[in-house]
Short mmCIF file of N, CA, C and O in Angstrom, two decimals:
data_model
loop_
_atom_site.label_atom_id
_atom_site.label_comp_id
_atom_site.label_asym_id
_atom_site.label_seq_id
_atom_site.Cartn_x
_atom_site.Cartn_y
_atom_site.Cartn_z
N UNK U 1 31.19 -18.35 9.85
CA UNK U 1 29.80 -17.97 9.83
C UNK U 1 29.60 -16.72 10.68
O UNK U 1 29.97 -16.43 11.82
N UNK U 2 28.92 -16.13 9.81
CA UNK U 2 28.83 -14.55 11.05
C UNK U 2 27.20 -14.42 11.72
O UNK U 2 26.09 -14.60 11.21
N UNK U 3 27.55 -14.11 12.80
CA UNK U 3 26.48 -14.46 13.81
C UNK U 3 25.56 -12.91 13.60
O UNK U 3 26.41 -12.04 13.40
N UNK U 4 24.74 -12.54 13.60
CA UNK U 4 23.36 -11.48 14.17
C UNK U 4 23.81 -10.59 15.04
O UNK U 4 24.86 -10.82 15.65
N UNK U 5 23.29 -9.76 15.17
CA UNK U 5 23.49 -8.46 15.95
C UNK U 5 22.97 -8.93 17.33
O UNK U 5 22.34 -9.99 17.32
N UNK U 6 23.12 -8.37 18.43
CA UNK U 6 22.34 -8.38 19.84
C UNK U 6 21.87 -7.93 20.37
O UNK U 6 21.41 -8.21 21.48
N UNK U 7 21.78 -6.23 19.25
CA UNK U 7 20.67 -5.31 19.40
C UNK U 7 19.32 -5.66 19.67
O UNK U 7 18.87 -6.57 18.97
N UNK U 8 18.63 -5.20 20.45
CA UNK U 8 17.38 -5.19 21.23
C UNK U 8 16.55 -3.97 20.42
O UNK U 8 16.86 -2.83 20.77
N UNK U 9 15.65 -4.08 19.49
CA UNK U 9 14.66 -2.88 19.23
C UNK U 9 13.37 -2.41 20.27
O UNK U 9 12.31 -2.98 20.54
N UNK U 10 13.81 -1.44 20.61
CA UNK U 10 12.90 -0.99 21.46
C UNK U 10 12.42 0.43 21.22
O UNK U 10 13.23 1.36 21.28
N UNK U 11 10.97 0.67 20.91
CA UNK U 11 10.46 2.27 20.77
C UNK U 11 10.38 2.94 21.73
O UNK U 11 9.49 2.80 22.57
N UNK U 12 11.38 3.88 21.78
CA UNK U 12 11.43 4.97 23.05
C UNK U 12 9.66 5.26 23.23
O UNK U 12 8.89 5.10 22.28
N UNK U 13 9.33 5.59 24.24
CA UNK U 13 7.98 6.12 24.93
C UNK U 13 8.33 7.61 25.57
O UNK U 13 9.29 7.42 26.32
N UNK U 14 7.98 8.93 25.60
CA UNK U 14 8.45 9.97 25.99
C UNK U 14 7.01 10.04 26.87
O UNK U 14 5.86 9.99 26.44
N UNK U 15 7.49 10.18 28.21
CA UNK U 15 7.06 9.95 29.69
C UNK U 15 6.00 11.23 29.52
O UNK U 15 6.58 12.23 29.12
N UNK U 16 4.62 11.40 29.74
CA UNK U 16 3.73 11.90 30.17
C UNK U 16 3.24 12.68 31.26
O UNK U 16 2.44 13.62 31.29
N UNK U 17 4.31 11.70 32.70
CA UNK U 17 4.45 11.73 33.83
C UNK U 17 5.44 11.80 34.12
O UNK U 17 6.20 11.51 33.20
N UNK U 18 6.04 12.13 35.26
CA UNK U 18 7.64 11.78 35.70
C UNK U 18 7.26 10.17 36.30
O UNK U 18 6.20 9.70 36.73
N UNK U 19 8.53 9.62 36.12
CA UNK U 19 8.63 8.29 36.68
C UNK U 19 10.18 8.03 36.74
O UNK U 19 11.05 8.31 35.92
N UNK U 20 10.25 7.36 38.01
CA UNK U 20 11.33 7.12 38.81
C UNK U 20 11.18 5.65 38.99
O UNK U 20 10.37 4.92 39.56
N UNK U 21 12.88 5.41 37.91
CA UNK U 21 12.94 4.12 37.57
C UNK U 21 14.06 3.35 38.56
O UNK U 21 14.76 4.18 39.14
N UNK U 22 14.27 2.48 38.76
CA UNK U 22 15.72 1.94 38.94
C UNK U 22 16.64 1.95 37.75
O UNK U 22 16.31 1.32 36.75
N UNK U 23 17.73 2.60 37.79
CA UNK U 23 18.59 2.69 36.69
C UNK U 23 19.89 2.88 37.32
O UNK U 23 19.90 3.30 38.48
N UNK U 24 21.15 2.58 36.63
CA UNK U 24 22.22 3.25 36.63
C UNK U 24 23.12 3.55 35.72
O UNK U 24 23.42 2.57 35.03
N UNK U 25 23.87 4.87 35.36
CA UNK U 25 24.71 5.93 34.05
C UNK U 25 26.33 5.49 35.00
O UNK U 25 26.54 5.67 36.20
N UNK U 26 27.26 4.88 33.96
CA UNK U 26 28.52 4.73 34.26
C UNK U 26 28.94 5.23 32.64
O UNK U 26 28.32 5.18 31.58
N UNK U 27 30.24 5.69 33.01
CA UNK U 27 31.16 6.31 31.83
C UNK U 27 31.49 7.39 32.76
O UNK U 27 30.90 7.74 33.78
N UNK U 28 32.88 7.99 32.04
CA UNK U 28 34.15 8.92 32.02
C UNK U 28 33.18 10.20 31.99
O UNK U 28 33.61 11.25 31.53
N UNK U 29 32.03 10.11 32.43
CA UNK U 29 31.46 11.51 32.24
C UNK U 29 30.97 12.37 33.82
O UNK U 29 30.87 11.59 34.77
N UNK U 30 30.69 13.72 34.12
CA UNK U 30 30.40 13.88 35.26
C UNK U 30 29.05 13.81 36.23
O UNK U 30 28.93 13.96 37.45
N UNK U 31 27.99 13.48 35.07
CA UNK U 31 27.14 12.98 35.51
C UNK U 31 27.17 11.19 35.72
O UNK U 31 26.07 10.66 35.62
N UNK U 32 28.06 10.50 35.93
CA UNK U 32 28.45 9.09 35.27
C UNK U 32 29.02 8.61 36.96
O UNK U 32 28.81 9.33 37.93
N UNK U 33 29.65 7.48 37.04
CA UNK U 33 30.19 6.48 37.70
C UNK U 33 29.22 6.41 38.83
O UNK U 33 28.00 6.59 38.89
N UNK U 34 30.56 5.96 40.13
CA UNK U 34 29.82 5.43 41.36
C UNK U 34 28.65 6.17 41.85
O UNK U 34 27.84 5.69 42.64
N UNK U 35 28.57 7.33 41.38
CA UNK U 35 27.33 8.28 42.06
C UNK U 35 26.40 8.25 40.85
O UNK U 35 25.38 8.93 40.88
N UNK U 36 26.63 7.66 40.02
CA UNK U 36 25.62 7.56 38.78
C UNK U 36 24.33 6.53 39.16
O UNK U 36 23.72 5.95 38.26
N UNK U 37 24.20 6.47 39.67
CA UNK U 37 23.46 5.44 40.09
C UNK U 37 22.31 5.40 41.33
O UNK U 37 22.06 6.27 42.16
N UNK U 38 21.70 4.06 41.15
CA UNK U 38 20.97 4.12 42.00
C UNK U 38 18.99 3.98 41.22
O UNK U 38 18.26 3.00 41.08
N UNK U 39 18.82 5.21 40.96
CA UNK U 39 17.68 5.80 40.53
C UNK U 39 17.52 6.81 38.83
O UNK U 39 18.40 7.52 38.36
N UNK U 40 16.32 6.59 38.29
CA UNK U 40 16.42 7.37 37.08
C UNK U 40 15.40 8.15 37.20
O UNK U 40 14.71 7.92 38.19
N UNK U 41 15.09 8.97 36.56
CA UNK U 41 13.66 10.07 36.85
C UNK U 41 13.66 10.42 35.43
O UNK U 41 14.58 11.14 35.05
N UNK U 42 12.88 10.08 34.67
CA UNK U 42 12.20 10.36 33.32
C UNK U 42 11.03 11.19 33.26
O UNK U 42 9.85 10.98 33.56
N UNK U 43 11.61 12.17 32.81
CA UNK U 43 10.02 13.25 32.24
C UNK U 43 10.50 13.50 30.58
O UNK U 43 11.32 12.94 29.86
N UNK U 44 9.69 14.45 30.43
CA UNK U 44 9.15 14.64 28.98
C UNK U 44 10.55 15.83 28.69
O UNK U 44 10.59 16.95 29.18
N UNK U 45 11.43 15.31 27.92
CA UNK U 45 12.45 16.52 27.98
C UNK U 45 14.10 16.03 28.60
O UNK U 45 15.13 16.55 28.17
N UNK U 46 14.10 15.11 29.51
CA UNK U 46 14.73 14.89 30.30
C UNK U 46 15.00 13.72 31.10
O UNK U 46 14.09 12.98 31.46
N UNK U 47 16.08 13.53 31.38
CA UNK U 47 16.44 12.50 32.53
C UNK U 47 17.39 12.37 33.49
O UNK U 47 18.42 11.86 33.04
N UNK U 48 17.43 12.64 34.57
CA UNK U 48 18.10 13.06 35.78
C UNK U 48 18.48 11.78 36.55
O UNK U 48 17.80 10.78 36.34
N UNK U 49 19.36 11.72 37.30
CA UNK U 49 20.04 10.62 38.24
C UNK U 49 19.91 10.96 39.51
O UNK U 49 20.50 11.93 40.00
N UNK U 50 19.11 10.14 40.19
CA UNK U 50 18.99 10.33 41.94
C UNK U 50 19.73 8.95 42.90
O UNK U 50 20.41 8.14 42.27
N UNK U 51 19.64 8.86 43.63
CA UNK U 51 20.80 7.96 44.60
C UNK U 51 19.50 7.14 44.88
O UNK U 51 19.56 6.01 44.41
N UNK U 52 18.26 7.46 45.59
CA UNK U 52 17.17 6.52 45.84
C UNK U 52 15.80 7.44 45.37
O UNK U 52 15.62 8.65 45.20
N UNK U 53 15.07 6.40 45.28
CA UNK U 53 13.65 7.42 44.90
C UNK U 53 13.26 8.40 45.61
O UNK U 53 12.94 9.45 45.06
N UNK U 54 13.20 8.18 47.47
CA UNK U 54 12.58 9.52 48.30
C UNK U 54 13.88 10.57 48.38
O UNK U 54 13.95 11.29 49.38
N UNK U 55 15.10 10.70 47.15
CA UNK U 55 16.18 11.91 48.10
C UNK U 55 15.89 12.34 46.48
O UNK U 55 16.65 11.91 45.61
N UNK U 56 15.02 13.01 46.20
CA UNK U 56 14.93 14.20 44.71
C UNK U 56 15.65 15.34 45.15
O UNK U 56 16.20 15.74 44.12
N UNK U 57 15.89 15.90 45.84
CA UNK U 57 16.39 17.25 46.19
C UNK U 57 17.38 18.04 45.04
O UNK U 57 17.48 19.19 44.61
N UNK U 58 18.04 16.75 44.82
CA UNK U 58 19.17 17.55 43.81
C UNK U 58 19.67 16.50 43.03
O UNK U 58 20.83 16.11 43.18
N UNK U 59 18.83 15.94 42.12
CA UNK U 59 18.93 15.11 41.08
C UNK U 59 19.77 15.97 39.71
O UNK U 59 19.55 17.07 39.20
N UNK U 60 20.83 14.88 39.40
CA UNK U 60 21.78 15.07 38.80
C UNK U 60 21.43 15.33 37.23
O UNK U 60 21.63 14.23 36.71
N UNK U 61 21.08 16.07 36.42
CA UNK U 61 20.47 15.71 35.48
C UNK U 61 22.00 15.31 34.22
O UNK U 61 23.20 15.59 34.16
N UNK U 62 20.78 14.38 33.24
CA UNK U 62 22.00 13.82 31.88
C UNK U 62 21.58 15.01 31.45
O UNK U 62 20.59 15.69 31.70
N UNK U 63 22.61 15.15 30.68
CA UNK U 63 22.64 16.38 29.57
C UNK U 63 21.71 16.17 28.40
O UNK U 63 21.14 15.08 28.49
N UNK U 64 21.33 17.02 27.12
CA UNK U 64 20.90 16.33 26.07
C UNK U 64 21.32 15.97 24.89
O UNK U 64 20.75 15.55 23.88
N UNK U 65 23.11 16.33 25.38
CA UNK U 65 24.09 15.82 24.46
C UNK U 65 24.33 14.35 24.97
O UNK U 65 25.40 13.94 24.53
N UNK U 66 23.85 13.67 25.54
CA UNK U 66 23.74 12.23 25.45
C UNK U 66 22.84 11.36 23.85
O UNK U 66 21.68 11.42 23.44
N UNK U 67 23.81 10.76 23.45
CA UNK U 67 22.90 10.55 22.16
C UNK U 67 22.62 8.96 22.25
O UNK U 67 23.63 8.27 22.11
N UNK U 68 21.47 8.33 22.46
CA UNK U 68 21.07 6.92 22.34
C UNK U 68 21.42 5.89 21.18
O UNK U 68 20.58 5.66 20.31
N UNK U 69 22.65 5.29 21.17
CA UNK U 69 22.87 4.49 20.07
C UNK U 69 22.73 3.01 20.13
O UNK U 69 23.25 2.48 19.15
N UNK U 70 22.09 2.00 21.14
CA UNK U 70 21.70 0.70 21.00
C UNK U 70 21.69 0.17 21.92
O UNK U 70 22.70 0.08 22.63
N UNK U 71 20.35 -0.43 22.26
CA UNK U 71 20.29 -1.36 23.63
C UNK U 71 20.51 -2.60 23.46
O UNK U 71 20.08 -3.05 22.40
N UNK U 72 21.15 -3.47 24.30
CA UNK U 72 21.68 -4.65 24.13
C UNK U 72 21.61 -5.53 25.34
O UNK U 72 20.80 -5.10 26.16
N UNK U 73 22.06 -6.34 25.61
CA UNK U 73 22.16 -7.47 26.98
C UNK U 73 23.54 -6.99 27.84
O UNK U 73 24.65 -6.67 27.40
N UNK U 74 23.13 -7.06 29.02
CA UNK U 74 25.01 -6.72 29.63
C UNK U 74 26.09 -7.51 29.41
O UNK U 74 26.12 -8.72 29.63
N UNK U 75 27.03 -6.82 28.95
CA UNK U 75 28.45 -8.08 28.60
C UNK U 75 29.35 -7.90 29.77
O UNK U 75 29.46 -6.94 30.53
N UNK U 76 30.06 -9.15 29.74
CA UNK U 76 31.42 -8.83 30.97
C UNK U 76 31.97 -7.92 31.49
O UNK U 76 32.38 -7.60 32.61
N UNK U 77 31.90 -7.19 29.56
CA UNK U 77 33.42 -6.29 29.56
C UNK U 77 32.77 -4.70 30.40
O UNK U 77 33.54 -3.74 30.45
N UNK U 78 31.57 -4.57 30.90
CA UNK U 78 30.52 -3.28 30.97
C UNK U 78 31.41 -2.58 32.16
O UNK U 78 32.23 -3.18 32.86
N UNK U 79 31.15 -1.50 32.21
CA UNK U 79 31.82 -1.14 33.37
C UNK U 79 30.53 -1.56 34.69
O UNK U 79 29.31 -1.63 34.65
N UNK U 80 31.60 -1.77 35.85
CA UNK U 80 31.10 -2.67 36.99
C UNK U 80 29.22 -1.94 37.16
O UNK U 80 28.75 -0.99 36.53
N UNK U 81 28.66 -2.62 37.98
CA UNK U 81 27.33 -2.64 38.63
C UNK U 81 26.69 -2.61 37.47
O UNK U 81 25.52 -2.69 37.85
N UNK U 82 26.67 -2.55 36.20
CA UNK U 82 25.70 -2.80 34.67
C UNK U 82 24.85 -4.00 34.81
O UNK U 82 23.63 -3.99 34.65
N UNK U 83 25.62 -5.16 35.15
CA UNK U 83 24.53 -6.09 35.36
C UNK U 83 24.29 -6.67 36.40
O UNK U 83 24.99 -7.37 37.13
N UNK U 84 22.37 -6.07 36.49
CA UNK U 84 21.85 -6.39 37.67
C UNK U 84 21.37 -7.20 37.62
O UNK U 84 20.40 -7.05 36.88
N UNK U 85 21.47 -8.40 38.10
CA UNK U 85 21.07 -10.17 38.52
C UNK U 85 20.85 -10.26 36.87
O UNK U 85 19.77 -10.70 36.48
N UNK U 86 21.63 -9.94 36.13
CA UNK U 86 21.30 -10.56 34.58
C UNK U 86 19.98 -10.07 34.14
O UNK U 86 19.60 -10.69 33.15
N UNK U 87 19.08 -9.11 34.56
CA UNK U 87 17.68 -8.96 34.22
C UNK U 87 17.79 -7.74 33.32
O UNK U 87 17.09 -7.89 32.32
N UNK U 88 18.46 -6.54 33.35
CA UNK U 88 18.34 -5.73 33.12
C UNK U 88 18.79 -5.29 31.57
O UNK U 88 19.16 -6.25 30.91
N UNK U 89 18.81 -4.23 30.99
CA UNK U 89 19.31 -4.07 29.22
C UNK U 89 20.50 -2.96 29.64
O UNK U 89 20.75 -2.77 30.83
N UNK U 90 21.09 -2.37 28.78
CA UNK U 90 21.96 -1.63 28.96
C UNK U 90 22.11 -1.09 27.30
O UNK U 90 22.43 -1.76 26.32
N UNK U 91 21.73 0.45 27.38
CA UNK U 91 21.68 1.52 26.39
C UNK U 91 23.03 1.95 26.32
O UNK U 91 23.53 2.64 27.22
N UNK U 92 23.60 1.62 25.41
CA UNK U 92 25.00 2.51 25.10
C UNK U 92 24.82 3.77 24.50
O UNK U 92 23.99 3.77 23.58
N UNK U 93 25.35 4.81 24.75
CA UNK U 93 25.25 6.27 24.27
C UNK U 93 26.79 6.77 24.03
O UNK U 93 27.86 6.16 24.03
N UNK U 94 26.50 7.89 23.84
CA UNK U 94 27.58 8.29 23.26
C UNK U 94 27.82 10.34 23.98
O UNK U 94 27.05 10.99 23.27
N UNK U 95 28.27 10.98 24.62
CA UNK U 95 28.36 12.33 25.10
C UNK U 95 29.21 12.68 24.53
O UNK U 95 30.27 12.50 25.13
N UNK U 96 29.35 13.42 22.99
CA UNK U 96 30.65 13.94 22.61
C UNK U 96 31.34 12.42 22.12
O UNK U 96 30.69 11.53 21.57
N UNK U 97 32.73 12.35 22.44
CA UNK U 97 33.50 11.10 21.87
C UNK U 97 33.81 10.62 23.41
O UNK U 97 34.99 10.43 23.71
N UNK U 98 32.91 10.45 24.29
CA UNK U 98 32.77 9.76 25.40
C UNK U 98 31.56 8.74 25.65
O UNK U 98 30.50 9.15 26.11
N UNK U 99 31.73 7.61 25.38
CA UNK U 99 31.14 6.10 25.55
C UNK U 99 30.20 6.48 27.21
O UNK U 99 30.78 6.90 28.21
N UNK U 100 28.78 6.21 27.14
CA UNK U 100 28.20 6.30 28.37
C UNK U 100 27.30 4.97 28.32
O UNK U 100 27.12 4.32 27.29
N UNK U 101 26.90 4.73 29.26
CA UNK U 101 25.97 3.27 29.67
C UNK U 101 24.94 3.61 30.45
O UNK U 101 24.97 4.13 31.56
N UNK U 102 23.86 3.23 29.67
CA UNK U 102 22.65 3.34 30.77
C UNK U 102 21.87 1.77 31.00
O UNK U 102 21.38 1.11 30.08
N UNK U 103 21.90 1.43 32.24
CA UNK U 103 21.18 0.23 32.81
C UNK U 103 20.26 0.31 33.40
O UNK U 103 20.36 1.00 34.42
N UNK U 104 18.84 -0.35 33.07
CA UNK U 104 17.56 -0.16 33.50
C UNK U 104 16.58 -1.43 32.94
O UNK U 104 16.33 -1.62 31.75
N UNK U 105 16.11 -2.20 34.01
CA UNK U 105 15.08 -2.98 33.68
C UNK U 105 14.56 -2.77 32.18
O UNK U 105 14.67 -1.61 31.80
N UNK U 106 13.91 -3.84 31.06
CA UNK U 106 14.08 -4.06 30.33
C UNK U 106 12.17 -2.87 30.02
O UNK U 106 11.91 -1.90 29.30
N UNK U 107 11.29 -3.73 31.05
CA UNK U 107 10.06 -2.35 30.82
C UNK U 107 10.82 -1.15 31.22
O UNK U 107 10.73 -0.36 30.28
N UNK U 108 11.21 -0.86 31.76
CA UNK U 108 11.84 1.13 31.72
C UNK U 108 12.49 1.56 30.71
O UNK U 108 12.97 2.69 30.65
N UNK U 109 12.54 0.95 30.07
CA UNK U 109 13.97 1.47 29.00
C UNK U 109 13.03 2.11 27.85
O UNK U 109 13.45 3.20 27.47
N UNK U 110 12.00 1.70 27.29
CA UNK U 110 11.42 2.88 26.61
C UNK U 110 11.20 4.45 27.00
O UNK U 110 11.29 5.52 26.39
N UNK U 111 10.78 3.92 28.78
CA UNK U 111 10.79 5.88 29.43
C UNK U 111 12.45 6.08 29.55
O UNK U 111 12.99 7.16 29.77
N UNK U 112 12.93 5.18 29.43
CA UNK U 112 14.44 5.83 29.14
C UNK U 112 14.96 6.41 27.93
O UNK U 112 15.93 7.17 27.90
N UNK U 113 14.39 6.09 27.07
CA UNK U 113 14.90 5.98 25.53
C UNK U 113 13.79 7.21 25.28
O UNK U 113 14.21 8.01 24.45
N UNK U 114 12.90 7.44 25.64
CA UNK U 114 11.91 8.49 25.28
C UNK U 114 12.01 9.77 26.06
O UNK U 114 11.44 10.81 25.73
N UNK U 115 12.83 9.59 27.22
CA UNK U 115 13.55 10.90 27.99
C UNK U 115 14.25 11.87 27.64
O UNK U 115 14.24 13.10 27.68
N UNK U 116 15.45 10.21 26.94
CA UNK U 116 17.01 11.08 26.43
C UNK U 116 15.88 11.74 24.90
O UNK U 116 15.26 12.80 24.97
N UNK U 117 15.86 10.82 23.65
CA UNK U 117 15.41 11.56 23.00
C UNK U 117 14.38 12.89 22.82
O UNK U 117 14.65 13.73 21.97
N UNK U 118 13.37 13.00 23.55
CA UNK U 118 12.60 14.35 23.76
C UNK U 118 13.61 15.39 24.15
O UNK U 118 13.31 16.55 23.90
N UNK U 119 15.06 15.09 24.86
CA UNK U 119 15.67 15.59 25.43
C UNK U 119 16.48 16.38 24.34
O UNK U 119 16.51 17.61 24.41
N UNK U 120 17.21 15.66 23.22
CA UNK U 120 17.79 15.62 22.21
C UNK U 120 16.82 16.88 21.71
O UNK U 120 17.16 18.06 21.61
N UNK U 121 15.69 16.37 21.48
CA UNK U 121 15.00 17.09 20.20
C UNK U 121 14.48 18.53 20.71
O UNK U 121 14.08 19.16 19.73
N UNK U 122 14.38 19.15 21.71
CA UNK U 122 14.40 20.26 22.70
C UNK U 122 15.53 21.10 22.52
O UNK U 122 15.42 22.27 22.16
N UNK U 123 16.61 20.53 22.77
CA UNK U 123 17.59 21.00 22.89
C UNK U 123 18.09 21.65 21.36
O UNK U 123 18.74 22.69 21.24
N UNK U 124 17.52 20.60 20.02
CA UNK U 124 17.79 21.17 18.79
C UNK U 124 17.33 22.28 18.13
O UNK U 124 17.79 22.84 17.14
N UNK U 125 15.80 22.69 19.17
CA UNK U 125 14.96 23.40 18.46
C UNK U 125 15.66 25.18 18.82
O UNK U 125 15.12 26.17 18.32
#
């Protein structure tokens, strides 16, 4: 018997405001791993990685070759700190043919999903 997908549908929201989420970006990428983390900052266009909310100074930004391909529940196999106390979703993306992870409370993930994409669609024009 084949079981259902575990995809999560969620409509990106493209941020109005900046807002600084709890999040963290792991993958083989250089905006990615142990320093990936911490903090997310979503504006209209964009989404950048900070260590805590009051140190903006020099927020790491994702590129807009990050491409959003499916939010889901955290699995075992995630690379480490993905799941936070089990609450959180985790956006798999894709940079090029490099696998990226974004983890963020389950309300943030639309200003997440509405970051990267505005981000995407900027970048095409």
């Amino acid at each position: 018997m084949r079981k259902g997908t575990d995809t999560i549908t969620i409509a990106p929201v493209v941020p109005d405001e900046e807002a600084v989420l709890p999040g963290i970006v792991r993958g083989d990428v250089s905006y990615g791993g142990v320093l990936g983390g911490g903090y997310l900052i979503a504006v209209t266009g964009g989404l950048s990685i900070v260590p805590d909310p009051n140190y903006r100074l020099h927020p790491r930004p994702v590129p807009a070759t990050l491409e959003p391909l499916r939010v889901r529940p955290p699995y075992r196999t995630d690379p480490e700190g993905l799941d936070v106390d089990g609450t959180w979703l985790v956006l798999e993306c894709r940079d090029g043919g490099t696998r990226v992870y974004v983890a963020a409370a389950r309300e943030s993930m639309p200003l997440v999903l509405g970051a990267l994409v505005s981000a995407r669609q900027l970048a095409q024009k």
